[in-house]
Amino acid sequence: MQILNFAHPFTEAQFAGLEALAGMKITGVTDISSQIDPDKAIEPQIEAMLDRAGLNPQDWQTKPLLINLPSLNYSAAVLLAQLHGRTGYFPPVLRLRPVTGGIAPRFETAEILNLQAMRERAREKR
C-alpha cells in the first residue's frame, strides 16, 4: 500500500501502527506539502499537489492508496473530490489521535477510515 501524506512526517511508531491497521505492507510514503496560498483559487493548487504524487492515470486507478489528509478543512474537501475523480472511488484515509500523558505533543495511528464503504452505507438512507 502506498501512502500519500499531506500532513506531518510519520514516526517509526506511527508507521508500524499503520501496517498493523492496514493488514498489509506499506510499500512507500510520498510526502507532499499541502501548503496553499489563501489569496489564490484552491482547486488548481490541489490539482498541483496531486500531480506531485508522481502517479500516472493507471496508477491512480490500480495502486492501493492510503491518504493522510491535510489539516486545512477546505484543502481536505477539495483533495477528496480530486482523488475520487482520479481513482474512481473514495480512497481510505488515516485518522491519528493525540497520545495523552506526554510532555511534547505526540500522535498515534487510530484507524483507517474506509470512505467508500461509508458512502455505500449512507446511500441506503436515501
Coordinates of N, CA and C in Angstrom, one line a residue:
M1 N 0.8 -1.2 0.0 CA 0.0 0.0 0.0 C 0.9 1.2 0.0
Q2 N 0.6 2.2 -0.9 CA 1.3 3.4 -1.0 C 0.6 4.5 -0.2
I3 N 1.3 5.2 0.7 CA 0.7 6.3 1.5 C 1.0 7.6 0.8
L4 N 0.0 8.4 0.6 CA 0.2 9.8 0.1 C -0.1 10.7 1.4
N5 N 1.0 11.3 1.8 CA 1.0 12.0 3.1 C 1.0 13.5 2.8
F6 N -0.1 14.2 3.2 CA -0.3 15.6 3.0 C -0.2 16.3 4.4
A7 N 0.4 15.7 5.4 CA 0.5 16.3 6.7 C 1.9 16.1 7.2
H8 N 2.1 16.0 8.5 CA 3.4 15.9 9.1 C 4.0 14.6 8.8
P9 N 5.3 14.5 8.8 CA 6.0 13.2 8.6 C 5.6 12.2 9.6
F10 N 5.7 10.9 9.3 CA 5.4 9.8 10.2 C 6.6 9.4 11.0
T11 N 6.3 9.0 12.3 CA 7.3 8.5 13.1 C 7.4 7.0 12.9
E12 N 8.4 6.3 13.4 CA 8.5 4.9 13.2 C 7.3 4.2 13.9
A13 N 6.9 4.6 15.1 CA 5.8 4.0 15.8 C 4.5 4.2 15.0
Q14 N 4.3 5.3 14.4 CA 3.1 5.5 13.6 C 3.1 4.6 12.4
F15 N 4.3 4.5 11.8 CA 4.4 3.7 10.6 C 4.1 2.2 10.9
A16 N 4.6 1.7 12.1 CA 4.3 0.3 12.5 C 2.8 0.2 12.8
G17 N 2.2 1.2 13.4 CA 0.8 1.1 13.6 C 0.0 1.1 12.3
L18 N 0.5 1.8 11.3 CA -0.2 1.8 10.0 C -0.3 0.4 9.4
E19 N 0.9 -0.2 9.4 CA 0.9 -1.6 8.8 C 0.0 -2.6 9.6
A20 N 0.0 -2.4 10.9 CA -0.8 -3.3 11.7 C -2.3 -3.0 11.4
L21 N -2.7 -1.8 11.3 CA -4.1 -1.4 11.0 C -4.5 -1.9 9.6
A22 N -3.6 -1.6 8.6 CA -3.9 -1.9 7.2 C -3.9 -3.4 6.9
G23 N -3.1 -4.2 7.7 CA -3.0 -5.6 7.5 C -2.2 -5.9 6.2
M24 N -1.4 -5.0 5.8 CA -0.6 -5.2 4.6 C 0.6 -4.3 4.7
K25 N 1.6 -4.6 3.9 CA 2.9 -3.9 3.9 C 2.7 -2.6 3.3
I26 N 3.3 -1.6 3.9 CA 3.4 -0.2 3.3 C 4.6 -0.2 2.4
T27 N 4.3 0.0 1.1 CA 5.4 -0.1 0.1 C 6.1 1.2 -0.1
G28 N 5.5 2.3 0.4 CA 6.2 3.6 0.3 C 5.3 4.7 0.8
V29 N 6.0 5.8 1.1 CA 5.3 7.0 1.6 C 5.8 8.2 0.7
T30 N 4.8 8.9 0.1 CA 5.1 10.1 -0.6 C 4.6 11.3 0.2
D31 N 5.6 12.1 0.7 CA 5.3 13.3 1.4 C 5.1 14.4 0.4
I32 N 3.9 15.0 0.5 CA 3.5 16.1 -0.4 C 3.1 17.3 0.5
S33 N 3.8 18.4 0.3 CA 3.5 19.7 1.0 C 2.0 20.1 0.7
S34 N 1.3 20.4 1.7 CA -0.1 20.8 1.5 C -0.3 22.3 1.7
Q35 N 0.8 23.0 1.7 CA 0.7 24.5 1.9 C 0.0 25.1 0.7
I36 N -0.9 26.0 1.0 CA -1.6 26.7 -0.1 C -1.5 28.2 0.1
D37 N -1.8 28.9 -1.0 CA -1.8 30.4 -0.9 C -3.3 30.8 -0.8
P38 N -3.7 31.3 0.3 CA -5.1 31.6 0.5 C -5.6 32.7 -0.4
D39 N -4.7 33.4 -1.1 CA -5.2 34.5 -2.0 C -5.4 34.0 -3.4
K40 N -5.2 32.7 -3.6 CA -5.4 32.1 -5.0 C -6.5 31.1 -4.9
A41 N -7.0 30.7 -6.1 CA -8.0 29.7 -6.2 C -7.5 28.4 -5.6
I42 N -8.3 27.6 -4.9 CA -7.8 26.4 -4.2 C -7.7 25.2 -5.2
E43 N -8.7 25.1 -6.1 CA -8.7 23.9 -7.0 C -7.4 23.7 -7.8
P44 N -6.8 24.7 -8.5 CA -5.6 24.4 -9.2 C -4.4 24.1 -8.2
Q45 N -4.5 24.6 -7.0 CA -3.4 24.3 -6.1 C -3.5 22.9 -5.6
I46 N -4.7 22.4 -5.4 CA -4.8 21.0 -5.0 C -4.5 20.0 -6.2
E47 N -4.9 20.4 -7.4 CA -4.5 19.6 -8.6 C -3.0 19.5 -8.6
A48 N -2.3 20.6 -8.4 CA -0.8 20.6 -8.5 C -0.3 19.7 -7.4
M49 N -0.9 19.7 -6.2 CA -0.4 18.8 -5.1 C -0.5 17.3 -5.6
L50 N -1.7 17.0 -6.1 CA -1.8 15.6 -6.5 C -0.9 15.2 -7.7
D51 N -0.7 16.2 -8.6 CA 0.3 15.9 -9.7 C 1.7 15.6 -9.1
R52 N 2.0 16.2 -8.0 CA 3.3 16.0 -7.4 C 3.5 14.6 -6.8
A53 N 2.4 13.8 -6.7 CA 2.4 12.4 -6.2 C 3.2 11.5 -7.2
G54 N 3.3 12.0 -8.5 CA 4.0 11.2 -9.5 C 3.3 10.0 -10.0
L55 N 2.0 9.9 -9.8 CA 1.3 8.8 -10.3 C 0.7 9.0 -11.7
N56 N 0.7 8.0 -12.5 CA 0.0 8.2 -13.8 C -1.4 7.7 -13.7
P57 N -2.3 7.9 -14.8 CA -3.7 7.5 -14.7 C -3.9 6.1 -14.3
Q58 N -3.1 5.2 -14.8 CA -3.2 3.8 -14.4 C -2.9 3.5 -13.0
D59 N -1.9 4.2 -12.4 CA -1.5 4.1 -11.0 C -2.7 4.5 -10.1
W60 N -3.3 5.7 -10.5 CA -4.4 6.2 -9.7 C -5.5 5.2 -9.6
Q61 N -5.7 4.5 -10.6 CA -6.9 3.5 -10.7 C -6.5 2.1 -10.2
T62 N -5.3 1.8 -10.0 CA -4.9 0.4 -9.7 C -4.1 0.2 -8.4
K63 N -3.3 1.2 -8.0 CA -2.5 1.1 -6.9 C -3.3 1.2 -5.6
P64 N -3.1 0.4 -4.6 CA -3.7 0.6 -3.3 C -3.1 1.8 -2.6
L65 N -4.0 2.8 -2.3 CA -3.5 4.0 -1.7 C -4.2 4.2 -0.4
L66 N -3.4 4.9 0.5 CA -3.9 5.3 1.8 C -3.5 6.8 1.9
I67 N -4.5 7.6 2.3 CA -4.3 9.1 2.3 C -4.2 9.6 3.7
N68 N -3.2 10.4 4.0 CA -3.2 11.2 5.2 C -3.5 12.6 4.8
L69 N -4.7 13.0 5.1 CA -5.3 14.3 4.6 C -4.6 15.5 5.2
P70 N -4.6 16.6 4.5 CA -4.1 17.9 5.1 C -5.0 18.3 6.2
S71 N -4.5 19.1 7.1 CA -5.4 19.5 8.3 C -6.4 20.6 7.9
L72 N -6.1 21.4 6.9 CA -6.9 22.5 6.5 C -8.2 21.9 5.9
N73 N -9.4 22.3 6.5 CA -10.6 21.6 6.1 C -11.0 21.7 4.6
Y74 N -10.9 22.9 4.0 CA -11.3 23.0 2.6 C -10.2 22.4 1.7
S75 N -9.0 22.4 2.1 CA -8.0 21.6 1.3 C -8.3 20.2 1.3
A76 N -8.7 19.6 2.5 CA -9.1 18.2 2.5 C -10.3 17.9 1.7
A77 N -11.3 18.8 1.7 CA -12.5 18.6 0.9 C -12.2 18.5 -0.6
V78 N -11.5 19.5 -1.0 CA -11.2 19.6 -2.5 C -10.3 18.4 -2.8
L79 N -9.3 18.0 -2.0 CA -8.5 16.9 -2.2 C -9.3 15.6 -2.4
L80 N -10.3 15.4 -1.5 CA -11.1 14.2 -1.7 C -11.9 14.2 -3.0
A81 N -12.4 15.3 -3.4 CA -13.1 15.4 -4.7 C -12.2 15.1 -5.8
Q82 N -11.0 15.6 -5.8 CA -10.0 15.4 -6.8 C -9.6 13.9 -6.8
L83 N -9.4 13.3 -5.6 CA -9.0 11.9 -5.5 C -10.0 11.0 -6.1
H84 N -11.3 11.3 -5.8 CA -12.4 10.5 -6.3 C -12.4 10.5 -7.8
G85 N -12.2 11.7 -8.4 CA -12.1 11.8 -9.8 C -11.0 11.0 -10.4
R86 N -9.9 11.0 -9.8 CA -8.7 10.3 -10.3 C -8.8 8.8 -10.1
T87 N -9.3 8.3 -9.0 CA -9.3 6.9 -8.6 C -10.6 6.2 -9.0
G88 N -11.7 7.0 -9.1 CA -13.0 6.4 -9.3 C -13.7 5.9 -8.1
Y89 N -13.1 6.2 -6.9 CA -13.7 5.9 -5.6 C -13.1 6.8 -4.6
F90 N -13.7 6.7 -3.4 CA -13.1 7.4 -2.3 C -12.1 6.6 -1.6
P91 N -10.8 7.0 -1.6 CA -9.8 6.1 -1.1 C -9.8 6.2 0.5
P92 N -9.2 5.2 1.1 CA -9.2 5.2 2.6 C -8.3 6.3 3.1
V93 N -8.7 6.8 4.2 CA -7.9 7.9 4.8 C -7.5 7.5 6.3
L94 N -6.4 8.1 6.7 CA -5.9 7.8 8.0 C -6.4 8.8 9.1
R95 N -6.7 8.3 10.3 CA -7.0 9.1 11.4 C -6.0 8.9 12.5
L96 N -5.4 10.0 12.9 CA -4.4 10.0 14.0 C -5.1 10.5 15.3
R97 N -4.7 10.2 16.4 CA -5.2 10.7 17.7 C -4.1 11.1 18.6
P98 N -4.3 12.1 19.5 CA -3.2 12.5 20.4 C -3.0 11.5 21.4
V99 N -1.7 11.4 21.8 CA -1.3 10.5 22.9 C -1.3 11.3 24.2
T100 N -2.0 10.8 25.2 CA -2.1 11.6 26.4 C -0.9 11.3 27.3
G101 N -0.6 12.2 28.2 CA 0.4 12.0 29.2 C 1.8 12.4 28.9
G102 N 2.1 12.8 27.7 CA 3.4 13.2 27.3 C 3.6 14.7 27.5
I103 N 4.9 15.0 27.5 CA 5.2 16.5 27.6 C 5.1 17.1 26.3
A104 N 5.7 16.5 25.3 CA 5.6 17.1 23.9 C 4.4 16.4 23.2
P105 N 3.6 17.2 22.4 CA 2.5 16.6 21.7 C 3.0 15.4 20.8
R106 N 2.3 14.3 20.9 CA 2.5 13.2 20.0 C 1.2 12.6 19.5
F107 N 1.3 11.9 18.4 CA 0.1 11.4 17.8 C 0.3 9.9 17.5
E108 N -0.7 9.1 17.6 CA -0.6 7.7 17.2 C -1.7 7.4 16.2
T109 N -1.5 6.3 15.4 CA -2.5 5.9 14.5 C -3.7 5.4 15.2
A110 N -4.9 5.8 14.8 CA -6.1 5.5 15.5 C -6.9 4.5 14.6
E111 N -7.1 4.9 13.4 CA -7.9 4.0 12.5 C -7.7 4.4 11.0
I112 N -8.1 3.5 10.2 CA -8.2 3.8 8.8 C -9.6 3.8 8.4
L113 N -10.0 5.0 7.9 CA -11.4 5.2 7.5 C -11.7 4.8 6.1
N114 N -12.5 3.8 5.9 CA -12.9 3.3 4.6 C -14.1 4.2 4.1
L115 N -13.7 5.3 3.4 CA -14.7 6.3 3.0 C -15.7 5.7 2.0
Q116 N -15.2 4.8 1.1 CA -16.0 4.3 0.1 C -17.1 3.4 0.7
A117 N -16.8 2.6 1.7 CA -17.8 1.8 2.4 C -18.7 2.7 3.2
M118 N -18.2 3.8 3.8 CA -19.1 4.7 4.4 C -20.1 5.3 3.5
R119 N -19.7 5.7 2.3 CA -20.5 6.3 1.2 C -21.6 5.3 0.9
E120 N -21.2 4.0 0.7 CA -22.2 3.0 0.2 C -23.2 2.8 1.3
R121 N -22.8 2.8 2.6 CA -23.8 2.6 3.7 C -24.7 3.8 3.7
A122 N -24.2 5.0 3.5 CA -25.0 6.2 3.5 C -26.1 6.2 2.4
R123 N -25.8 5.6 1.3 CA -26.7 5.6 0.2 C -28.0 4.8 0.6
E124 N -27.9 3.9 1.5 CA -29.0 3.1 1.9 C -30.0 4.0 2.7
K125 N -29.6 5.2 3.1 CA -30.5 6.1 3.8 C -31.2 7.1 2.9
R126 N -31.1 7.0 1.6 CA -31.8 7.9 0.7 C -33.2 7.7 0.8

